[in-house]
XYZ file of C-alpha atoms in Angstrom:
508
model
C -0.161 0.102 0.253
C 2.596 2.328 0.432
C 2.310 5.632 2.485
C -0.644 6.405 3.883
C 0.173 9.611 5.800
C 2.460 12.401 6.060
C 3.318 15.122 7.873
C 6.122 17.964 7.288
C 7.593 20.329 9.325
C 9.018 22.953 7.200
C 8.427 25.922 9.293
C 11.048 25.044 11.374
C 14.677 26.055 11.171
C 16.396 23.962 8.391
C 18.663 21.896 10.827
C 15.332 20.567 12.418
C 13.035 19.998 9.160
C 11.890 16.318 8.990
C 8.889 14.271 7.485
C 7.224 12.313 9.533
C 5.286 9.025 7.687
C 2.788 6.178 8.153
C 3.645 3.325 5.856
C 1.628 0.035 5.359
C 3.526 -2.861 3.360
C 3.771 -6.020 4.946
C 3.499 -4.451 8.421
C 2.876 -0.717 9.604
C 5.643 0.785 10.515
C 6.510 5.156 11.422
C 9.335 6.914 9.530
C 11.096 9.910 10.210
C 12.961 11.475 7.633
C 15.336 14.714 7.131
C 14.000 17.170 4.686
C 17.321 19.150 4.664
C 21.029 18.306 4.563
C 21.532 20.173 8.239
C 18.568 17.759 9.831
C 20.623 14.602 8.985
C 21.879 14.979 12.405
C 18.777 15.736 13.855
C 17.529 12.476 12.854
C 20.521 10.876 14.195
C 19.685 12.456 17.522
C 16.415 11.187 17.786
C 17.843 7.440 17.155
C 20.087 8.007 20.171
C 17.041 9.283 22.378
C 15.866 5.761 22.438
C 19.298 4.543 24.359
C 19.133 7.250 26.666
C 15.755 6.735 27.539
C 15.571 3.051 27.680
C 18.198 3.363 30.233
C 15.854 5.572 32.796
C 12.229 4.506 31.739
C 10.379 1.944 32.748
C 10.699 -1.022 30.256
C 8.224 -1.363 27.062
C 7.581 2.371 27.482
C 9.008 3.517 24.240
C 8.372 3.099 20.527
C 11.218 0.904 19.271
C 13.715 2.122 16.354
C 13.632 -0.600 13.684
C 16.356 0.492 11.798
C 18.587 3.664 11.148
C 20.479 4.838 7.940
C 21.919 8.059 7.468
C 19.006 11.029 7.534
C 16.293 8.465 8.236
C 15.147 6.426 11.339
C 12.162 3.617 11.274
C 9.869 3.126 14.115
C 7.428 0.032 15.248
C 3.632 1.340 14.647
C 1.880 1.107 17.952
C -1.922 0.888 18.386
C -3.926 2.857 20.565
C -5.465 6.191 21.189
C -3.529 9.263 22.214
C -4.460 11.033 25.444
C -4.992 13.910 23.104
C -7.836 11.958 21.652
C -9.221 10.454 24.674
C -9.354 13.652 26.449
C -10.916 15.493 23.442
C -13.578 12.731 22.971
C -14.644 13.017 26.673
C -14.704 16.965 26.565
C -16.752 17.006 23.444
C -19.210 14.258 25.139
C -19.190 16.658 28.111
C -17.365 14.061 30.210
C -15.782 16.214 32.804
C -15.062 13.471 35.431
C -13.423 11.470 32.484
C -11.240 14.306 31.700
C -9.681 14.816 35.073
C -9.585 11.066 34.987
C -7.276 10.870 31.931
C -5.098 14.041 33.603
C -4.678 12.002 36.595
C -3.232 9.397 34.557
C -0.981 11.514 32.311
C 0.587 13.549 35.658
C 0.706 10.130 37.325
C 2.895 8.559 34.075
C 5.050 11.707 33.994
C 5.931 11.378 37.742
C 6.479 7.618 37.547
C 7.741 6.644 34.268
C 11.519 7.526 35.030
C 11.340 6.217 38.884
C 14.733 6.515 40.206
C 15.816 8.876 37.974
C 14.031 12.433 39.483
C 15.919 15.058 41.311
C 14.869 18.821 42.421
C 15.725 21.340 40.004
C 18.659 23.559 39.710
C 19.894 25.951 37.609
C 22.850 24.050 35.634
C 25.014 25.543 32.859
C 23.323 23.436 30.362
C 19.900 24.425 31.328
C 20.888 28.177 31.727
C 22.478 28.316 28.027
C 19.255 26.989 26.431
C 16.270 28.328 28.735
C 17.901 31.033 30.615
C 18.367 31.138 34.582
C 15.259 29.890 36.718
C 15.698 31.027 39.924
C 12.063 30.596 40.945
C 11.902 27.103 39.856
C 14.628 25.820 41.750
C 13.531 22.667 43.841
C 10.693 21.711 41.676
C 10.321 17.836 41.236
C 12.382 17.627 37.840
C 13.583 14.490 35.511
C 17.378 14.126 35.659
C 17.282 13.369 31.646
C 14.236 15.461 30.413
C 12.271 14.441 26.892
C 9.892 17.553 26.797
C 8.212 16.030 23.927
C 5.868 14.281 26.356
C 2.873 15.805 24.932
C -0.653 14.383 24.998
C -0.691 13.328 21.484
C 2.765 11.633 21.993
C 1.672 8.889 24.635
C -0.775 6.185 23.643
C -2.851 4.039 25.743
C -3.700 0.475 24.241
C -6.766 -1.642 25.112
C -5.010 -2.931 28.251
C -4.587 0.750 29.566
C -1.033 0.451 29.278
C 0.823 3.602 27.947
C 3.474 4.145 25.796
C 5.625 6.855 24.390
C 5.561 7.292 20.575
C 7.736 10.465 20.038
C 11.038 11.417 21.743
C 12.440 14.134 19.672
C 13.557 16.531 22.135
C 15.974 14.954 24.959
C 17.997 17.071 27.222
C 20.998 15.356 29.601
C 19.987 17.994 32.408
C 17.075 18.241 34.797
C 14.156 20.082 33.379
C 11.032 20.737 36.023
C 7.852 18.425 34.877
C 5.373 21.244 34.979
C 7.313 22.731 32.447
C 6.542 19.500 30.455
C 2.780 19.730 31.716
C 2.531 23.333 30.715
C 3.637 22.451 27.128
C 1.652 19.776 27.119
C -1.809 20.941 28.029
C -1.007 24.744 26.411
C -0.394 22.868 23.071
C -3.540 20.379 23.222
C -5.882 23.008 24.318
C -5.205 25.662 21.789
C -5.122 23.046 19.101
C -8.891 22.122 20.241
C -9.771 25.612 21.448
C -13.496 25.453 19.882
C -14.397 22.123 21.501
C -12.846 23.135 24.551
C -13.503 26.993 25.340
C -17.041 26.444 26.617
C -16.463 23.316 28.617
C -13.236 23.775 30.745
C -10.570 26.750 31.093
C -7.245 26.076 30.184
C -6.218 27.541 33.806
C -8.209 25.051 35.643
C -6.342 22.223 33.710
C -2.947 23.867 34.789
C -4.409 24.145 38.543
C -5.589 20.520 38.201
C -1.967 18.991 37.431
C -0.257 21.299 39.939
C 1.049 23.853 37.630
C 0.751 26.982 39.740
C 0.610 30.649 38.244
C 3.563 31.762 39.751
C 5.423 29.105 37.791
C 3.655 30.080 34.581
C 5.505 33.007 33.181
C 9.077 31.238 33.601
C 7.633 28.651 31.415
C 6.371 30.882 28.807
C 9.711 32.410 28.546
C 11.500 28.918 28.327
C 8.629 28.145 25.551
C 9.600 31.191 24.062
C 13.501 30.086 23.940
C 13.072 26.893 22.514
C 10.828 27.863 19.720
C 13.081 30.255 18.975
C 15.655 27.944 18.912
C 13.867 25.316 16.804
C 12.108 28.154 14.647
C 8.795 27.075 14.626
C 5.617 29.215 15.117
C 3.144 26.549 16.123
C 4.516 26.831 19.758
C 4.363 31.057 19.863
C 1.007 30.577 18.612
C -0.293 28.706 21.343
C 1.392 30.766 23.689
C 0.064 33.979 22.314
C -3.523 32.459 22.382
C -2.600 31.985 26.395
C -1.536 34.954 26.597
C -4.486 36.394 24.690
C -2.403 38.512 22.585
C -3.576 39.751 18.716
C -1.872 37.100 16.503
C -0.663 38.572 13.113
C -1.895 35.934 9.962
C 0.161 35.142 7.443
C -0.901 33.223 4.944
C 1.525 31.435 2.179
C 0.239 30.881 -1.349
C 0.097 27.575 -2.029
C 0.122 26.367 -5.439
C -2.276 23.115 -4.673
C -4.604 22.384 -1.317
C -4.814 18.939 -0.188
C -7.670 17.964 1.795
C -8.495 14.984 3.944
C -11.916 13.353 4.500
C -12.603 10.811 7.334
C -15.564 8.520 7.290
C -16.820 6.811 10.479
C -19.700 4.703 12.082
C -18.694 4.868 15.530
C -16.940 8.382 15.881
C -13.362 6.733 15.599
C -11.126 8.205 12.670
C -8.171 6.302 11.304
C -5.708 6.813 8.086
C -6.650 3.576 6.190
C -10.554 5.420 6.390
C -9.843 8.254 4.977
C -9.337 9.873 1.467
C -6.766 12.605 -0.102
C -8.157 15.194 -2.461
C -5.710 17.293 -4.524
C -7.165 20.836 -5.006
C -5.946 22.751 -7.933
C -8.644 25.698 -8.036
C -9.214 27.602 -4.641
C -13.249 27.749 -5.556
C -14.765 23.944 -5.867
C -16.950 21.594 -4.774
C -15.661 18.271 -3.224
C -17.836 15.233 -4.066
C -16.768 11.790 -2.627
C -18.858 8.579 -3.557
C -19.903 6.831 -0.372
C -22.205 4.306 -1.768
C -21.447 0.410 -0.324
C -18.804 2.443 2.200
C -21.213 1.156 4.970
C -22.693 3.769 7.579
C -21.687 6.802 8.346
C -22.489 8.523 11.771
C -19.396 11.129 12.077
C -17.699 13.139 9.424
C -14.299 14.504 9.662
C -12.856 17.096 7.062
C -9.360 18.083 7.335
C -9.734 21.256 4.529
C -5.905 21.830 4.164
C -2.271 20.920 5.623
C -1.383 24.223 7.196
C -3.086 27.131 8.590
C -4.986 29.548 6.480
C -8.534 30.770 5.549
C -11.757 28.572 4.185
C -15.207 29.479 3.732
C -17.628 26.424 3.514
C -20.817 27.433 1.301
C -22.416 23.896 1.770
C -22.236 20.625 3.088
C -24.292 18.027 2.582
C -25.350 14.187 2.300
C -27.243 12.276 -0.251
C -29.017 9.506 1.486
C -30.091 6.326 -0.910
C -33.229 7.978 -1.448
C -31.905 10.738 -3.146
C -32.656 12.715 -0.338
C -30.454 15.733 0.372
C -29.193 16.271 3.947
C -27.753 19.518 4.954
C -24.982 18.719 7.505
C -23.501 21.289 10.088
C -20.284 21.804 12.096
C -20.404 19.997 15.561
C -17.026 20.988 16.500
C -13.852 21.965 15.194
C -10.468 23.519 16.062
C -10.706 26.716 14.060
C -9.604 29.826 16.015
C -12.480 32.004 14.730
C -15.473 31.110 13.025
C -18.541 33.175 11.655
C -20.555 33.544 8.282
C -19.157 30.277 7.217
C -15.964 31.348 7.426
C -13.107 29.515 9.503
C -10.006 30.561 10.062
C -6.980 28.251 11.381
C -3.834 29.173 13.067
C -3.287 25.485 13.700
C -1.292 23.602 11.513
C -3.910 20.338 11.398
C -7.044 21.910 10.606
C -10.205 19.770 11.256
C -13.837 19.932 11.360
C -16.251 17.919 12.494
C -19.685 16.533 11.560
C -22.484 14.296 13.272
C -25.082 12.719 11.191
C -28.042 10.384 11.602
C -26.235 6.780 11.109
C -27.073 5.319 8.125
C -25.709 4.368 4.844
C -25.343 7.476 1.947
C -24.669 7.652 -1.900
C -22.440 10.963 -1.846
C -20.790 13.640 0.416
C -20.289 17.126 -0.987
C -18.403 20.174 0.133
C -18.703 23.922 -1.547
C -15.414 25.404 -0.388
C -13.341 28.379 -1.036
C -9.635 28.863 -0.096
C -8.873 32.676 0.644
C -5.880 34.020 -0.339
C -6.746 37.193 1.626
C -9.257 38.750 3.953
C -11.808 39.555 2.199
C -14.381 42.251 3.078
C -17.213 39.955 3.966
C -14.755 38.276 6.396
C -13.871 41.599 8.097
C -18.106 42.355 8.095
C -18.372 39.484 10.116
C -15.173 39.721 12.346
C -16.530 43.380 13.300
C -20.477 41.630 13.673
C -19.513 38.971 16.100
C -17.001 41.823 17.535
C -19.738 43.872 18.124
C -22.190 41.323 19.303
C -19.439 40.080 21.848
C -18.994 43.477 23.212
C -23.040 43.333 23.758
C -22.888 40.231 25.394
C -19.627 41.892 27.709
C -22.290 44.873 28.255
C -24.872 42.513 29.550
C -22.925 40.177 31.415
C -21.299 43.579 33.346
C -25.030 44.690 33.879
C -25.646 40.940 35.099
C -22.573 41.078 37.226
C -23.534 44.451 38.779
C -26.871 43.634 39.702
C -25.449 40.325 41.220
C -23.175 42.154 43.404
C -26.011 44.680 44.528
C -27.628 41.337 45.710
C -24.504 40.242 47.157
C -24.454 43.391 49.175
C -27.864 43.089 50.522
C -27.122 39.409 51.201
C -24.017 40.757 53.198
C -25.955 43.069 55.066
C -29.027 40.502 55.814
C -25.922 38.141 56.830
C -24.790 40.776 59.138
C -27.993 41.201 60.942
C -28.786 37.566 61.297
C -25.231 37.363 63.065
C -26.036 40.149 65.379
C -29.172 38.641 66.372
C -27.546 35.805 66.948
C -24.965 37.449 69.164
C -27.803 38.854 71.143
C -29.451 35.627 71.550
C -26.314 34.135 72.822
C -25.628 36.689 75.523
C -29.112 36.607 76.739
C -28.540 32.898 77.173
C -25.605 33.000 79.010
C -27.446 35.371 81.201
C -30.006 32.793 81.699
C -27.375 30.132 82.085
C -25.743 32.051 84.966
C -29.178 32.689 86.727
C -29.966 28.902 86.186
C -26.782 27.864 87.776
C -27.401 30.262 90.548
C -30.964 28.287 91.239
C -29.339 24.838 90.943
C -27.157 25.876 93.449
C -30.131 27.346 95.908
C -31.915 23.754 95.150
C -28.774 21.853 96.038
C -28.778 23.755 99.678
C -32.458 23.362 100.023
C -31.801 19.679 98.839
C -29.417 19.474 101.729
C -31.607 21.094 104.581
C -34.190 18.841 103.304
C -31.948 15.729 104.005
C -31.107 16.990 107.379
C -35.081 17.689 108.030
C -35.882 14.597 106.984
C -32.932 12.727 109.317
C -34.126 14.817 112.145
C -37.682 13.798 111.585
C -36.788 10.206 111.332
C -35.019 10.288 114.676
C -38.271 12.043 116.373
C -40.296 9.125 114.854
C -37.909 6.656 116.228
C -38.260 8.830 119.735
C -42.062 8.796 119.707
C -41.668 5.305 118.703
C -39.898 4.417 121.716
C -42.203 6.493 124.189
C -45.073 5.140 122.692
C -43.786 1.431 123.934
C -43.055 3.083 126.948
C -46.593 4.473 127.602
C -48.141 1.006 126.716
C -45.993 -0.753 129.248
C -46.962 1.802 132.041
C -50.701 1.268 130.908
C -50.339 -2.384 131.146
C -48.649 -2.055 134.593
C -51.621 0.766 135.829
C -53.890 -1.810 134.768
C -52.134 -4.910 136.711
C -52.077 -2.733 139.720
C -55.661 -1.519 139.121
C -56.736 -5.157 138.998
C -54.586 -5.594 142.051
C -56.205 -3.287 144.132
C -59.978 -4.004 143.146
C -59.123 -7.685 144.165
C -57.639 -6.681 147.699
C -60.707 -4.064 148.112
C -63.346 -6.988 147.273
C -61.927 -9.339 149.577
C -63.621 -10.024 153.270
C -60.700 -9.346 155.559
C -60.159 -5.946 153.433
C -63.952 -4.961 154.219
C -63.516 -6.082 158.211
C -60.458 -3.817 158.336
C -62.394 -0.582 156.478
C -65.337 -1.479 159.323
C -62.801 -1.693 162.309
C -61.379 1.451 160.861
C -64.526 3.452 160.835
C -65.247 2.130 164.565
C -61.787 3.363 165.735
C -62.176 6.929 163.735
C -65.684 6.706 165.989
C -64.086 6.074 169.039
C -61.460 8.633 168.975
C -63.964 11.162 167.914
């Protein structure tokens, strides 16, 4: 089959210009080839990087080189999905939790892949010669040997969730902070898919989540700028300028021909072997591709060109098996600006995605115009959108002002409630103090009551004793009375009384 994909890095300085291709012969493999004589040494360094990294990384984490000859190196082709693709799919499907899970996988991979070969960052002479002195970064966790090409699209996950590194073009034999590598990877990913991500998640939130602090970022921007200046690529500078929210000067280089690529999928997965190239010689034409007997289609990816530029899509449509026309509209895109059918791409790999009803179709048609200069219509669209955004900003500012007033009212109400609660707290404290005094009085009274109860009990015991004594005296008195009665009723007692009376009379 031969070459099924090629990517040219001609925007670089001559000593780094290479071509990366995927080939299908008896088996699939990847090649990297120097495009200039000056780049031959760079290809040799890429080949040597494998041996350097193999000594410090866990086994089987690198795509292996198959062969090397002057100016060209062949690598094994690894199956899987890049972390870039996995995060983008999760974002498109609004699965925020999954996005963070994949970011965890990325961070953990960077922090463990070179076990035993980490250190604290310090300003070595080698580092300073490339990136300048960075005192604020001293002490951060770093690779002892740094592969700064650990971008999300260079890390593949296979069906067993094992990760592999497919590109290690930029390796430095001195410490570089892991957070710089995270910064480069995330900044490049975010602004390559800005249109799909801007309303879903903010890049600052991703930086914070993976541990890249705001204080570090200015140093990383400066490092990335120095790296871009050395390599001569504008791609990294563009993504940095997007992050800094600066105006991006657009430069369009006229090409003799345009090359578009169309991907057809029934399950939202795209591969080169299910894609088709179109060589476009005229800047204004209609692309037609026959889909008959190609199976069901649910998703279409259209790459209108290789490199940056401006296009205008007049119409995109599918023709189904009953000859019905199905108009399709863009679902997502990595365009940096969209309006009035215009797409402005500042990325080297423009992409537009369409989702359609999953069924068979006869053909797909795109009416497309490649723009070689900013047309008046586009300028009007930009101004129109700018005015619209300004209106939105004013409305949002009014809403913010209204919300701030409500917040102020709520703060006043909150303070009143706090004052009331404080007063209630003071009153409650007084009640508690009074209650504490009453409890003490009750304790004293209870003590007196206990004493009184003891005295009463003693009195009851005395009364009981007196009652017994009284009963004994009553019994004794009764016995004496009975004895007296018995005595007075005897005959001799009566004789005694008679005699006593006679004696009394005789005395008288």
